[in-house]
Amino acid sequence: MTVLTNPPAELFAFAETRSTRADVSDTAVWTLSGNEKRVLFIHGFRGDHHGLQAVAGALVNLRVVSPDLPGFGKSAELEHHSLSSYSDWLINFHNSTGPYDLVVGHSFGTLIVANAISNGLSTNKVCLINPITTRGSTSKSLGNRFAEIYYRIGKNKIFGSWLMSSGLVTRAMSIGLTKTKNRGTRRFIHDQHGRYFATYASTRVAIEGFQAANSGSVFDYAEKLTGPILLIAGAKDAVAPIAEQRRLNEVLANSNLLVLEKVGHLSHYEKPVDIAIAITKFLETE
């Protein structure tokens, strides 16, 4: 399988040229043309399908199906946005649009995928990018404390909505998460966050989504994750620390771990080519 090695912004633009939209019920779905295996991408919290677009652009031969999570991007919101409700959505979506040769999740998307598998989702292979291995609700990290305060203030009826969609806050988060020194890639990441980090249907969606993302760990579903799994981690990931990624690899008997050096939680933006190469190799193994 061919993998393009262009810079992230070019891969993103190329993916756009291969992409067509065809919604499935209330879910907005983009499919990238390809004549080989079918892959389902599940993006992370506060973004939409654009988040994994550079990786998809590099996978030039694969047919990539990339929905917006309910309540984000162009997809309709749910009655409640809990981890179990997202899991139910994924199971229904997968069953109606599959089968797939590989299911890929990033960050919050890894929790949704793992929860769905534990509830009966039948998958061939799974790739978890920057999987959530530390339960946010019990974490004592300074970053998580700030996040909890931020989303608590977001409930305020007077200025909560403004704070949640503030461009200054989005840029601060983007700067904090970005590790690359490449100026072009940094500009690309900040532009992506500015465009898509606040494309949720309502403030309620963002707050409930944060609570869902904060409520679990992939470790919760380890007993059910018995199939072939590719784990991709950033060595500098403050959200999903590398020590826990290594421990997850040890716990999951049928997993392999790829550690991307000098990368944090935004590996899908900073190293899309490395991820695409790893995915193609994973698909080619028996």
Coordinates of C-alpha atoms in Angstrom, one line a residue, residues 34-254:
G34 CA -9.7 4.3 -2.2
N35 CA -9.6 0.9 -3.9
E36 CA -8.2 -1.2 -1.1
K37 CA -9.2 -2.0 2.5
R38 CA -11.9 -0.1 4.4
V39 CA -11.0 1.9 7.5
L40 CA -13.3 3.6 10.0
F41 CA -11.9 6.7 11.8
I42 CA -13.3 7.9 15.1
H43 CA -12.0 11.4 16.1
G44 CA -11.3 12.8 19.5
F45 CA -13.1 15.3 21.9
R46 CA -13.9 18.9 20.8
G47 CA -13.0 18.2 17.2
D48 CA -14.7 16.7 14.2
H49 CA -13.7 14.4 11.3
H50 CA -11.1 17.0 10.2
G51 CA -8.8 16.0 13.1
L52 CA -7.7 12.7 11.4
Q53 CA -7.8 14.1 7.9
A54 CA -4.0 14.4 7.4
V55 CA -3.6 10.7 8.4
A56 CA -6.4 9.8 6.0
G57 CA -4.8 11.9 3.2
A58 CA -1.6 9.9 3.6
L59 CA -3.5 6.6 3.2
V60 CA -4.0 7.1 -0.5
N61 CA -5.1 3.6 -1.4
L62 CA -7.5 3.0 1.5
R63 CA -11.2 3.8 1.6
V64 CA -11.6 5.8 4.8
V65 CA -15.0 6.5 6.4
S66 CA -14.8 9.4 8.8
P67 CA -18.0 10.5 10.7
D68 CA -18.4 13.5 13.0
L69 CA -19.3 12.3 16.5
P70 CA -22.8 13.1 17.5
G71 CA -23.1 16.7 18.6
F72 CA -19.8 17.7 17.0
G73 CA -19.2 19.0 13.5
K74 CA -22.2 18.5 11.3
S75 CA -23.8 15.6 13.3
A76 CA -26.9 16.0 15.3
E77 CA -26.6 15.9 19.1
L78 CA -27.9 13.1 21.2
E79 CA -30.4 13.3 24.1
H80 CA -27.4 12.6 26.4
H81 CA -23.7 12.5 25.6
S82 CA -22.3 9.9 27.9
L83 CA -19.6 7.3 27.1
S84 CA -22.3 4.6 26.9
S85 CA -24.4 6.7 24.5
Y86 CA -21.4 7.2 22.2
S87 CA -20.7 3.5 22.4
D88 CA -24.2 2.7 21.4
W89 CA -24.0 5.1 18.5
L90 CA -20.7 3.6 17.3
I91 CA -22.1 0.0 17.4
N92 CA -25.2 1.1 15.4
F93 CA -23.1 3.1 12.9
H94 CA -20.5 0.3 12.5
N95 CA -23.2 -2.4 12.0
S96 CA -25.1 -0.3 9.4
T97 CA -22.0 0.8 7.4
G98 CA -19.5 -2.0 7.9
P99 CA -17.7 -4.3 7.7
Y100 CA -14.3 -2.6 8.2
D101 CA -10.8 -4.0 8.0
L102 CA -9.7 -1.6 10.8
V103 CA -11.3 0.8 13.3
V104 CA -9.1 3.7 14.4
G105 CA -9.7 5.9 17.4
H106 CA -7.9 9.0 18.7
S107 CA -7.9 10.1 22.3
F108 CA -11.6 10.3 23.4
G109 CA -12.3 8.2 20.3
T110 CA -10.2 5.4 21.9
L111 CA -12.6 5.3 24.9
I112 CA -15.6 5.1 22.6
V113 CA -14.0 2.3 20.5
A114 CA -12.9 0.3 23.6
N115 CA -16.3 0.7 25.3
A116 CA -18.1 -0.4 22.2
I117 CA -16.0 -3.5 21.9
S118 CA -16.7 -4.3 25.5
N119 CA -20.4 -4.1 24.6
G120 CA -20.3 -6.4 21.6
L121 CA -18.8 -4.4 18.7
S122 CA -17.2 -7.0 16.4
T123 CA -14.0 -5.7 14.9
N124 CA -11.2 -7.2 12.9
K125 CA -8.3 -5.0 13.9
V126 CA -8.1 -1.9 16.1
C127 CA -5.7 1.1 16.2
L128 CA -5.7 3.3 19.3
I129 CA -3.9 6.6 18.8
N130 CA -2.9 8.4 22.0
P131 CA -5.3 6.1 24.0
I132 CA -6.8 7.5 27.2
T133 CA -5.1 5.5 30.0
T134 CA -5.5 7.9 32.9
R135 CA -9.0 8.5 34.3
G136 CA -9.4 12.3 34.3
S137 CA -11.9 12.4 37.1
T138 CA -9.4 10.9 39.5
S139 CA -6.3 12.6 38.1
K140 CA -4.5 15.1 40.3
S141 CA -2.6 16.8 37.4
L142 CA -2.6 20.5 37.2
G143 CA -3.9 20.4 33.6
N144 CA -6.9 18.3 34.5
R145 CA -7.8 20.6 37.4
F146 CA -7.7 23.6 35.1
A147 CA -9.9 21.7 32.6
E148 CA -12.5 20.8 35.3
I149 CA -12.7 24.4 36.4
Y150 CA -13.0 25.6 32.8
Y151 CA -15.9 23.2 32.0
R152 CA -17.5 24.0 35.4
I153 CA -17.5 27.7 34.5
G154 CA -18.8 26.8 31.0
K155 CA -22.1 25.9 32.7
N156 CA -22.6 29.6 33.6
K157 CA -25.6 30.9 31.7
I158 CA -24.2 34.4 31.4
F159 CA -20.7 34.0 30.0
G160 CA -20.2 30.2 29.9
S161 CA -21.0 29.9 26.2
W162 CA -18.5 32.7 25.4
L163 CA -15.8 31.1 27.4
M164 CA -16.3 27.7 25.8
S165 CA -15.9 29.1 22.3
S166 CA -13.3 31.7 23.1
G167 CA -10.6 31.8 20.4
L168 CA -8.0 32.9 23.0
V169 CA -8.7 29.8 25.1
T170 CA -8.6 27.6 22.1
R171 CA -5.2 29.0 21.0
A172 CA -3.8 28.6 24.6
M173 CA -4.9 24.9 24.6
S174 CA -3.4 24.5 21.1
I175 CA -0.1 26.0 22.1
G176 CA 0.0 23.9 25.3
L177 CA -0.5 20.6 23.4
T178 CA 1.7 21.2 20.4
K179 CA 5.3 19.9 20.7
T180 CA 6.7 20.2 17.2
K181 CA 9.3 22.9 16.5
N182 CA 8.3 23.1 12.8
R183 CA 6.7 26.5 12.2
G184 CA 4.6 25.3 9.3
T185 CA 3.2 22.4 11.3
R186 CA 2.5 24.6 14.3
R187 CA 0.6 27.1 12.1
F188 CA -1.3 24.2 10.6
I189 CA -2.3 22.8 14.0
H190 CA -3.3 26.2 15.4
D191 CA -5.4 26.9 12.2
Q192 CA -7.1 23.5 12.6
H193 CA -8.0 24.1 16.2
G194 CA -9.2 27.6 15.4
R195 CA -11.5 26.3 12.7
Y196 CA -12.9 23.1 14.2
F197 CA -12.3 23.1 18.0
A198 CA -15.6 24.8 18.7
T199 CA -17.8 23.2 16.1
Y200 CA -20.2 21.5 18.6
A201 CA -23.9 21.8 18.5
S202 CA -24.4 23.4 21.9
T203 CA -22.5 24.2 25.1
R204 CA -24.3 21.2 26.6
V205 CA -22.6 18.9 24.1
A206 CA -19.2 20.1 25.0
I207 CA -19.7 19.9 28.8
E208 CA -21.3 16.4 28.6
G209 CA -18.6 15.3 26.2
F210 CA -15.9 16.4 28.6
Q211 CA -17.6 14.6 31.5
A212 CA -17.7 11.5 29.2
A213 CA -14.1 11.8 28.2
N214 CA -13.1 12.3 31.9
S215 CA -15.0 9.3 33.1
G216 CA -13.1 6.4 31.7
S217 CA -9.8 4.7 30.8
V218 CA -9.0 2.1 28.1
F219 CA -7.8 -0.1 31.0
D220 CA -11.5 -0.4 32.0
Y221 CA -12.0 -2.6 29.0
A222 CA -8.8 -4.5 28.8
E223 CA -10.4 -7.9 29.3
K224 CA -12.5 -7.5 26.2
L225 CA -9.7 -6.1 24.0
T226 CA -8.4 -9.5 22.9
G227 CA -8.0 -8.9 19.1
P228 CA -5.0 -7.4 17.3
I229 CA -4.4 -3.9 18.5
L230 CA -1.9 -1.3 17.4
L231 CA -1.2 1.3 20.0
I232 CA 0.4 4.6 19.0
A233 CA 1.7 6.9 21.7
G234 CA 3.5 10.2 21.9
A235 CA 6.6 10.2 24.1
K236 CA 5.8 13.7 25.4
D237 CA 2.0 13.1 25.9
A238 CA 0.9 14.9 29.0
V239 CA -2.8 13.8 28.6
A240 CA -1.9 10.1 28.2
P241 CA 1.5 9.6 29.8
I242 CA 3.9 7.3 28.1
A243 CA 4.4 5.1 31.2
E244 CA 0.8 4.2 31.1
Q245 CA 0.9 3.5 27.4
R246 CA 3.7 1.0 28.0
R247 CA 1.7 -0.6 30.8
L248 CA -1.4 -0.8 28.5
N249 CA 0.8 -2.6 26.0
E250 CA 1.9 -5.1 28.6
V251 CA -1.7 -5.7 29.7
L252 CA -3.1 -6.2 26.2
A253 CA -1.6 -9.6 25.2
N254 CA -2.3 -9.0 21.4

